[in-house]
Amino acid sequence: MNCIVCMTSVPDTASVIKVGGDGKGIDGSGIKWIVSPYDEYALEEALQITEAKGGEVTVVTYGPDRAEAALRDCLARGAHQAVHILGGEATLGDSFTIAKVLAAAIKDREYDIVLCGFKGVGTDCGQVGQMLAGLLDLPHVVNVLELEVGDGSLTAGRDVEGGKEKLESPLPSLVTCQKGLNEPRYAALKGIMAAKKKPVEKIEVASLGVDEGAGGFYKVEKLELPPAKAAGTIIQGEDDAAAAAAELVKLLREEAKAI
Amino acid sequence: MAGILVFVEQRKSEIRNASLQALSEAKRQGGAVSAVLPGSGIGEAAAGLGAWGADKIYVADDPNLDLYSSDGYAEVVVKAVEQAQPSAIFFAGTAMGRDLAPTVAARLGVGAIPDAVGLELDGETFSVRRPVYSGKATTTADTAGNTPQIISLRPNVFAAEESAGAGEVVALDGLSLSIRAVVKELLEAEGGELDVAEADVIVAGGRGIKGPENFALIKSLADALGGAVGASRAAVDAGWIEHSHQVGQTGKVVSPSLYVAAGISGAIQHLAGMSSSKVIVAINKDPDAPIFKIADYGIVGDLFDVIPPMVDAIKAL
């Protein structure tokens, strides 16, 4: 059972976001780039599938040089192979271009299941998996919280508003992974040392026949920070909580008109 | 402009409110509005969409479309696109819409822009405002000249308002449904529990509630306000409540009319997920908790002392 995991590297979730000099992207100085948190669930699930059923996990990422650290992190956690498609600075948030690049790099490989995080943390699009499935002509299931891989098909569970869905899909399939699917492992020292020696296959994006400079499908006009908020009304409620509660409810009713 | 096609979502023939919001926003943009509605036994629901601004309603009524499937529903939307030739397609940014929009986009060979909170039309081009980094920043983007422009709208941001449309129902024929990933079962949550992503009021609990049993207290306030129960990552990771309740950068990003954070200190990842809420209330013992910096109203005090009288005061309104 061979698994392909699509991984993207993103700013650490604790990062303070500042607007970069071009007014369209973020200021990358001082930012630590990590494996996008949802991709960790995809990798962990792939590792568990291959541990149970044999086969290999190949992690594919598309990004500039800095993405290699996250790719090495995946190798350290147990991925067998790593593919780094070099490029991607111009395509942040352009889900369809990203999907085209990934599809071109994946289509001739052997796989039974492709796993992605349900979204990249940061651009927050949640689209690449579905688009990639379309380009590879695979069925897909997004947001999976439960996954059972059988012979020739998989069953999956996910949350939808106000309920849960159970799905079945033939293999090969693409799934996107949601928090709660598993508990991602950390890299152990031994894995980190071994990962340093594992080769990373490098592919120039141009060699995949995708022109990054062609304008793409998502043009960012500007990036802005939210306006600073005025100070709120804070009530001291340590001594008389009931009076504070009554005052708050009155303010919410009469001033904020929120209840 | 050349018209907007709106994908309309139903469950058991009931149209989702988020879809009515998308339909209303399409109408406000001024051009012709058409709707596409897949499902089974949905004739009556379809006819009602004329009252929400739809001039044409493309209906695919088929038992195989009773439950959602990416393949089946995408095929229906693509069929409607062939007939309507819209310059834009709107989806409500629900779980279904967020899956379907990029699926349709890939089939049409175009991109898609998710999670719109603002739309500006310049000629035929939509400039779409959307939060990124879970709300730490906002980006404005367009589809770089590609059409149809596929845009999903964040629920509860755009108002739903009735307005007259021609309401002509057109049956989509000649579908060749090929459904691979199949929904076998849809289990409704007990008691129709309201999801944080759809709620107009959210009361969220964090580490300060001390244990899973105390979510009952959070729920009592949520119930009094007619809202949903949210949670911080700390509460979810402690196993006190399911992840579906988590608000924040690795949970749901929400913008309700009222967000009450109880016992949540306000880590940057949590603030990112809820700071665009219209009115934010913080209840926390620690006067220095970062949550107070973005709160419109706050009480410095013990949530166990504050919430019960709050519930009483709300019930007395």
XYZ file of C-alpha atoms in Angstrom:
576
model
C 0.000 0.000 0.000
C 1.973 3.002 -1.241
C 1.048 6.415 0.100
C 1.830 9.845 -1.245
C 1.612 12.698 1.235
C 1.385 16.261 -0.055
C 2.987 18.569 2.458
C 3.276 22.329 2.573
C 5.483 24.318 4.907
C 3.873 27.272 6.658
C 4.790 29.927 9.230
C 4.747 28.559 12.778
C 1.222 29.147 14.128
C 2.670 31.271 16.946
C 4.118 33.713 14.384
C 3.161 37.347 14.435
C 2.215 38.206 10.851
C 3.568 41.405 9.329
C 2.986 42.713 5.828
C 6.028 42.494 3.542
C 7.516 45.291 1.477
C 5.429 44.517 -1.632
C 2.173 44.949 0.297
C 0.943 41.598 -0.993
C 2.791 38.955 0.981
C 4.048 38.529 4.520
C 7.339 39.739 5.910
C 9.260 36.479 6.164
C 11.976 37.748 8.477
C 12.181 35.837 11.725
C 9.530 33.341 10.645
C 10.067 29.676 11.354
C 8.600 27.449 8.642
C 7.045 24.235 9.863
C 5.101 21.300 8.452
C 1.548 22.613 8.113
C -0.252 21.156 11.170
C -2.922 19.318 9.163
C -0.266 17.730 6.943
C 1.108 16.125 10.104
C -2.114 14.113 10.370
C -1.767 13.097 6.710
C 1.818 11.936 7.268
C 0.994 10.077 10.477
C -1.910 8.282 8.821
C 0.283 7.290 5.870
C 2.968 5.979 8.229
C 0.388 3.913 10.119
C -1.065 2.522 6.879
C 2.338 1.404 5.574
C 3.332 0.013 8.991
C 0.215 -2.151 8.936
C 0.161 -3.093 5.274
C 3.671 -2.561 3.922
C 4.621 -0.174 1.141
C 6.269 3.213 1.187
C 5.416 6.786 2.098
C 6.561 9.450 -0.339
C 6.252 13.060 0.802
C 5.960 15.669 -1.927
C 6.332 19.382 -1.302
C 6.290 22.393 -3.595
C 8.088 25.430 -2.335
C 11.325 27.397 -2.232
C 14.588 26.192 -0.684
C 13.348 26.894 2.841
C 10.784 24.059 2.465
C 13.551 21.467 2.729
C 13.674 21.703 6.528
C 10.025 20.639 6.778
C 10.654 17.877 4.253
C 13.563 16.585 6.388
C 11.237 16.675 9.393
C 8.893 14.311 7.515
C 11.787 11.987 6.674
C 12.837 12.054 10.331
C 9.348 10.948 11.362
C 9.628 7.933 9.077
C 8.724 8.896 5.501
C 10.627 6.715 3.030
C 11.077 9.151 0.173
C 10.983 12.909 -0.244
C 10.345 14.951 -3.376
C 11.021 18.683 -3.410
C 9.555 20.646 -6.312
C 11.494 23.890 -6.286
C 9.513 27.074 -6.796
C 6.307 28.325 -5.382
C 7.104 31.784 -4.001
C 4.849 33.337 -6.624
C 1.990 30.906 -6.175
C 1.111 31.225 -2.495
C -2.660 30.797 -2.264
C -3.000 29.847 -5.935
C -4.529 26.450 -5.207
C -5.069 25.467 -8.837
C -1.499 26.159 -9.934
C -0.232 24.267 -6.882
C -2.536 21.344 -7.710
C -1.299 21.307 -11.316
C 2.326 21.208 -10.175
C 1.653 18.425 -7.677
C -0.369 16.452 -10.230
C 2.445 16.646 -12.763
C 4.938 15.380 -10.189
C 2.679 12.599 -8.863
C 0.869 11.220 -11.913
C 3.527 8.713 -12.999
C 4.293 7.410 -9.500
C 2.810 4.291 -7.973
C 0.316 4.922 -5.233
C -2.849 3.569 -3.671
C -3.769 6.593 -1.650
C -2.841 10.275 -1.683
C -3.127 12.127 1.622
C -3.183 15.886 2.204
C -3.977 18.139 5.139
C -7.482 19.552 4.737
C -5.947 23.003 4.379
C -2.601 24.737 4.545
C -2.464 26.766 7.722
C -1.953 30.379 6.668
C -3.407 30.699 3.198
C -6.317 28.702 4.666
C -7.740 27.776 1.259
C -8.536 24.087 1.718
C -8.708 23.511 -2.031
C -5.533 21.824 -3.253
C -6.637 18.280 -2.335
C -9.930 18.460 -4.216
C -8.272 20.059 -7.251
C -5.427 17.559 -7.229
C -7.933 14.702 -7.088
C -9.715 16.199 -10.083
C -6.494 16.502 -12.075
C -5.424 12.946 -11.199
C -8.980 11.702 -11.870
C -9.232 10.251 -8.361
C -12.264 10.131 -6.086
C -11.698 12.179 -2.951
C -12.951 12.471 0.602
C -12.187 15.671 2.519
C -11.919 16.400 6.246
C -11.547 12.776 7.363
C -11.568 12.051 11.096
C -11.710 8.264 10.756
C -10.068 6.162 8.078
C -10.026 2.417 7.417
C -8.116 1.264 4.379
C -9.232 -2.118 3.037
C -8.466 -4.067 -0.120
C -9.602 -1.982 -3.024
C -11.555 0.566 -1.021
C -11.513 2.798 2.024
C -14.136 3.876 4.508
C -13.951 7.286 6.126
C -15.847 9.378 8.633
C -16.087 13.124 8.884
C -18.045 15.878 10.602
C -20.438 18.076 8.712
C -22.517 20.871 10.234
C -24.800 19.259 12.755
C -23.861 15.675 11.953
C -21.412 13.030 10.809
C -21.006 11.369 7.433
C -19.714 7.867 6.730
C -18.225 7.422 3.281
C -16.824 4.693 1.098
C -14.446 5.246 -1.792
C -12.598 2.902 -4.170
C -8.785 2.883 -4.270
C -6.826 4.718 -5.407
C -8.376 7.696 -3.654
C -7.298 11.023 -2.260
C -8.189 11.997 1.294
C -7.666 15.238 3.188
C -7.063 14.926 6.902
C -8.607 16.803 9.810
C -7.404 17.166 13.380
C -8.605 14.219 15.449
C -7.687 11.542 12.868
C -4.618 10.461 14.842
C -1.869 11.683 17.153
C 1.122 12.691 15.018
C 4.462 11.338 16.208
C 7.451 13.542 16.758
C 10.814 12.847 15.184
C 13.158 10.949 17.472
C 16.880 11.724 17.511
C 17.649 8.512 15.629
C 15.184 9.497 12.918
C 16.624 12.992 12.694
C 20.131 11.590 12.207
C 18.923 9.074 9.602
C 16.965 11.772 7.765
C 20.112 13.781 7.201
C 21.469 10.945 5.066
C 18.288 10.237 3.113
C 18.246 11.692 -0.391
C 15.724 14.354 -1.399
C 14.640 14.220 -5.026
C 14.754 17.756 -6.429
C 12.573 18.787 -9.359
C 12.582 22.211 -10.999
C 8.982 23.356 -11.435
C 9.645 24.428 -15.025
C 10.543 20.833 -15.921
C 6.961 19.845 -15.015
C 5.588 22.040 -17.754
C 3.972 24.580 -15.415
C 4.785 28.240 -15.989
C 4.750 29.984 -12.618
C 5.034 33.381 -14.242
C 1.942 32.965 -16.416
C -0.343 34.821 -14.021
C -1.964 31.814 -12.450
C -5.489 31.636 -11.102
C -5.296 33.750 -7.956
C -3.931 37.269 -8.094
C -3.320 38.966 -4.775
C -3.941 42.697 -4.859
C -3.033 43.464 -1.272
C -2.481 42.071 2.204
C -3.601 44.078 5.228
C -3.555 43.713 8.967
C -6.840 44.114 10.821
C -7.349 47.589 12.317
C -6.368 47.925 15.960
C -9.352 47.600 18.260
C -10.454 50.312 20.669
C -10.244 49.374 24.339
C -13.344 47.611 25.615
C -15.459 48.106 28.722
C -14.032 45.940 31.471
C -16.071 45.356 34.626
C -14.443 44.317 37.896
C -16.320 41.265 39.093
C -14.145 39.790 41.821
C -16.198 41.126 44.728
C -19.732 41.090 43.398
C -19.987 38.717 40.465
C -23.784 38.932 40.321
C -23.762 42.721 39.969
C -21.050 42.522 37.294
C -23.050 39.883 35.433
C -26.190 42.036 35.559
C -24.278 45.079 34.305
C -22.739 43.084 31.459
C -26.108 41.720 30.337
C -27.542 45.264 30.450
C -24.674 46.597 28.292
C -25.027 43.743 25.807
C -28.739 44.442 25.574
C -28.812 48.225 25.494
C -25.440 49.370 24.177
C -24.124 46.543 21.972
C -27.621 45.341 21.020
C -26.088 41.881 20.836
C -28.761 40.004 22.797
C -22.493 41.701 -15.909
C -23.082 38.232 -17.267
C -24.832 36.742 -14.301
C -24.068 34.748 -11.205
C -24.901 31.096 -10.648
C -25.397 30.166 -6.990
C -25.030 26.611 -5.742
C -27.857 26.018 -3.268
C -27.530 23.433 -0.520
C -30.410 21.570 1.092
C -30.727 18.863 3.673
C -34.012 16.934 3.694
C -35.396 19.566 1.314
C -34.658 22.365 3.735
C -32.541 25.110 2.140
C -29.506 26.036 4.243
C -29.476 29.571 5.510
C -25.889 30.071 4.278
C -27.125 29.383 0.740
C -29.842 32.026 1.083
C -27.110 34.442 2.155
C -25.107 33.604 -0.988
C -28.193 33.974 -3.160
C -29.015 37.348 -1.573
C -25.470 38.608 -2.070
C -25.567 37.534 -5.730
C -28.788 39.508 -6.148
C -27.242 42.583 -4.493
C -24.473 42.505 -7.111
C -27.073 43.526 -9.659
C -26.928 41.025 -12.526
C -29.077 38.040 -13.422
C -29.086 35.393 -10.711
C -29.574 31.703 -11.300
C -29.483 28.882 -8.777
C -28.529 25.223 -9.042
C -30.076 22.780 -6.603
C -29.270 19.051 -6.542
C -31.169 16.633 -4.329
C -34.031 14.185 -4.225
C -37.687 15.175 -3.912
C -36.810 18.851 -3.871
C -39.376 20.297 -6.273
C -41.066 22.444 -3.660
C -37.805 23.723 -2.211
C -36.669 24.695 -5.710
C -39.836 26.621 -6.484
C -39.348 28.672 -3.321
C -35.988 30.071 -4.457
C -37.684 32.645 -6.672
C -38.525 34.522 -3.486
C -34.809 34.831 -2.771
C -33.888 36.525 -6.011
C -33.313 33.567 -8.358
C -34.445 34.218 -11.914
C -33.701 30.674 -13.052
C -33.453 27.598 -10.886
C -31.648 24.595 -12.352
C -32.895 21.506 -10.555
C -31.392 18.027 -10.562
C -33.905 15.814 -8.773
C -32.577 12.263 -8.548
C -32.552 9.616 -5.783
C -28.782 9.285 -6.327
C -28.433 12.916 -5.270
C -30.269 12.452 -1.963
C -27.020 12.481 0.005
C -24.095 14.676 -0.980
C -21.297 13.372 -3.153
C -18.442 15.425 -4.586
C -18.712 13.640 -7.928
C -22.494 13.763 -8.310
C -22.986 17.319 -7.161
C -20.005 18.597 -9.186
C -21.501 17.026 -12.288
C -24.791 18.830 -11.661
C -23.096 22.190 -11.169
C -20.988 21.764 -14.313
C -24.157 20.963 -16.261
C -25.827 24.123 -14.942
C -22.734 26.150 -15.842
C -22.981 24.905 -19.438
C -26.530 26.222 -19.632
C -26.263 29.426 -17.593
C -22.796 30.524 -18.817
C -22.275 32.643 -15.685
C -19.369 34.993 -15.141
C -19.236 33.917 -11.491
C -20.359 30.973 -9.360
C -21.071 31.515 -5.668
C -21.008 28.785 -3.039
C -21.846 29.063 0.634
C -18.676 28.274 2.563
C -20.178 25.335 4.447
C -18.478 21.935 4.707
C -20.252 20.988 1.476
C -19.554 24.236 -0.340
C -15.890 24.228 0.638
C -15.540 20.726 -0.809
C -17.581 21.309 -3.922
C -16.250 24.701 -5.092
C -12.680 23.519 -5.795
C -13.997 20.219 -7.189
C -16.086 22.124 -9.720
C -13.205 24.539 -10.373
C -10.833 21.711 -11.313
C -13.426 20.276 -13.703
C -13.844 23.668 -15.352
C -10.084 24.253 -15.415
C -10.155 27.413 -13.299
C -9.129 28.447 -9.793
C -11.380 29.273 -6.867
C -11.370 31.769 -4.019
C -12.678 30.504 -0.674
C -13.971 32.203 2.432
C -14.961 35.600 1.072
C -15.978 38.198 3.664
C -16.211 41.097 1.213
C -16.885 41.425 -2.512
C -16.341 44.349 -4.797
C -17.320 44.250 -8.432
C -15.214 46.221 -10.910
C -16.620 45.694 -14.401
C -16.818 41.918 -14.602
C -14.135 41.222 -12.012
C -14.733 40.454 -8.363
C -12.158 41.665 -5.867
C -12.538 39.256 -2.985
C -11.562 40.097 0.563
C -10.743 37.059 2.694
C -9.011 36.457 5.999
C -5.698 34.610 5.895
C -3.487 33.313 8.701
C -6.821 32.582 10.419
C -7.662 36.251 10.568
C -4.262 37.620 11.543
C -4.380 39.356 8.153
C -6.793 39.996 5.300
C -5.988 39.598 1.654
C -7.735 41.000 -1.394
C -7.490 38.829 -4.483
C -9.133 38.050 -7.808
C -9.096 35.103 -10.189
C -6.482 36.663 -12.481
C -8.875 37.011 -15.405
C -10.099 33.406 -15.356
C -13.844 32.786 -15.632
C -16.165 31.683 -14.325
C -14.979 33.237 -11.082
C -15.613 30.644 -8.394
C -16.074 32.182 -4.961
C -17.286 30.709 -1.701
C -18.815 33.068 0.853
C -18.203 32.748 4.558
C -21.484 31.942 6.344
C -23.074 34.649 8.519
C -21.185 37.513 6.890
C -23.592 38.378 4.080
C -27.210 39.088 4.965
C -30.051 36.922 3.680
C -32.935 39.034 2.413
C -35.953 38.068 0.384
C -36.267 39.671 -3.029
C -38.303 38.808 -6.073
C -36.755 36.819 -8.920
C -38.455 35.354 -11.977
C -38.206 31.922 -10.352
C -38.316 29.841 -13.554
C -37.564 26.202 -12.734
C -35.466 24.343 -15.291
C -34.944 20.581 -14.925
C -31.400 19.456 -15.693
C -31.660 16.434 -17.947
C -29.100 14.125 -19.453
C -26.983 13.733 -16.336
C -24.678 10.732 -16.393
C -23.906 10.499 -12.698
C -20.715 8.632 -11.929
C -20.314 8.683 -8.168
C -17.134 7.130 -6.755
C -16.778 8.331 -3.146
C -20.240 7.679 -1.715
C -21.805 8.949 1.501
C -23.225 5.773 3.047
C -24.793 7.404 6.035
C -25.537 10.819 7.477
C -25.909 10.757 11.246
C -27.563 13.859 12.606
C -26.076 15.158 15.827
C -28.256 14.530 18.865
C -30.796 17.218 19.583
C -29.804 19.066 16.416
C -26.752 20.549 18.136
C -25.730 23.850 16.561
C -22.293 23.904 14.922
C -19.937 26.768 15.819
C -19.295 27.417 12.118
C -22.969 28.222 11.592
C -23.823 29.845 14.896
C -24.642 33.504 15.296
C -23.755 33.352 19.000
C -20.901 31.291 20.451
C -20.002 30.723 24.084
C -16.572 29.140 24.349
C -14.771 27.582 27.287
C -11.053 27.109 27.821
C -8.612 25.813 30.378
C -10.284 27.973 33.029
C -13.343 25.763 33.137
C -11.148 23.149 34.831
C -12.801 19.950 33.558
C -15.136 18.364 31.011
C -18.110 18.366 33.389
C -18.087 22.151 33.472
C -18.954 22.472 29.808
C -22.506 22.107 31.171
C -22.081 25.614 32.586
C -20.851 26.918 29.210
C -23.790 25.203 27.555
C -26.268 26.778 29.977
C -25.123 30.227 28.849
C -25.056 29.159 25.190
C -28.605 27.822 25.528
C -29.816 31.013 27.195
C -28.380 32.987 24.263
C -29.534 30.503 21.617
C -25.937 29.865 20.626
C -23.373 27.111 20.130
C -20.636 25.815 22.424
C -17.063 26.557 21.390
C -13.751 25.610 22.955
C -10.114 26.588 22.993
C -7.398 24.228 21.849
C -6.368 23.664 25.465
C -9.814 22.299 26.313
C -9.887 20.103 23.202
C -6.372 18.760 23.666
C -7.219 17.936 27.283
C -9.972 15.708 25.883
C -12.786 17.704 27.532
C -14.739 18.218 24.321
C -14.641 17.141 20.667
C -12.457 18.940 18.153
C -15.516 19.978 16.149
C -16.026 22.642 18.836
C -12.510 24.080 18.592
C -12.195 27.710 17.567
C -8.830 28.986 16.402
C -6.040 28.533 13.938
C -6.201 24.733 14.039
C -9.941 24.710 14.605
C -12.741 26.706 13.090
C -12.496 30.347 12.164
C -15.726 32.052 13.141
C -17.316 35.497 13.005
C -20.562 35.384 14.960
C -22.508 38.433 16.138
C -21.576 37.609 19.727
C -18.615 35.610 21.011
C -18.256 34.944 24.729
C -14.864 33.595 25.818
C -14.983 32.116 29.324
C -11.802 30.951 30.977
C -9.852 31.458 27.750
C -6.660 33.457 28.146
C -6.416 34.223 24.440
C -3.402 32.595 22.785
C -2.574 34.151 19.410
C -3.900 31.037 17.648
C -7.262 31.363 19.412
C -7.567 35.093 18.799
C -6.879 34.444 15.130
C -9.970 32.255 14.936
C -12.504 34.596 16.532
C -11.240 38.182 16.461
C -13.537 39.121 13.564
C -16.614 38.428 15.727
C -18.834 41.487 15.908
C -19.048 41.720 19.713
C -16.503 39.931 21.911
C -17.061 39.306 25.615
C -14.324 37.962 27.875
C -14.778 36.436 31.315
C -11.489 35.693 33.023
C -9.936 35.777 36.473
C -6.658 37.162 35.139
C -6.932 40.903 34.386
C -3.806 40.625 32.209
C -5.164 37.859 29.981
C -4.591 38.804 26.306
C -8.269 38.114 25.548
C -9.178 41.422 27.265
C -7.148 43.324 24.635
C -9.613 42.427 21.909
C -12.745 42.218 24.063
C -15.509 44.791 23.622
C -16.810 43.884 27.079
C -15.244 41.925 29.844
C -15.615 40.823 33.406
C -12.558 40.251 35.532
C -13.837 37.521 37.782
C -14.385 33.830 38.347
C -16.494 32.355 35.554
C -18.111 29.966 38.057
C -19.461 32.978 39.953
C -20.257 35.101 36.892
C -22.025 32.733 34.490
C -24.959 31.554 36.676
C -26.210 35.105 37.410
C -25.628 35.996 33.741
C -27.893 33.131 32.706
C -30.539 34.325 35.192
C -30.284 37.927 33.961
C -30.619 36.850 30.311
C -33.622 34.666 31.088
C -35.231 37.611 32.868
C -34.962 39.837 29.771
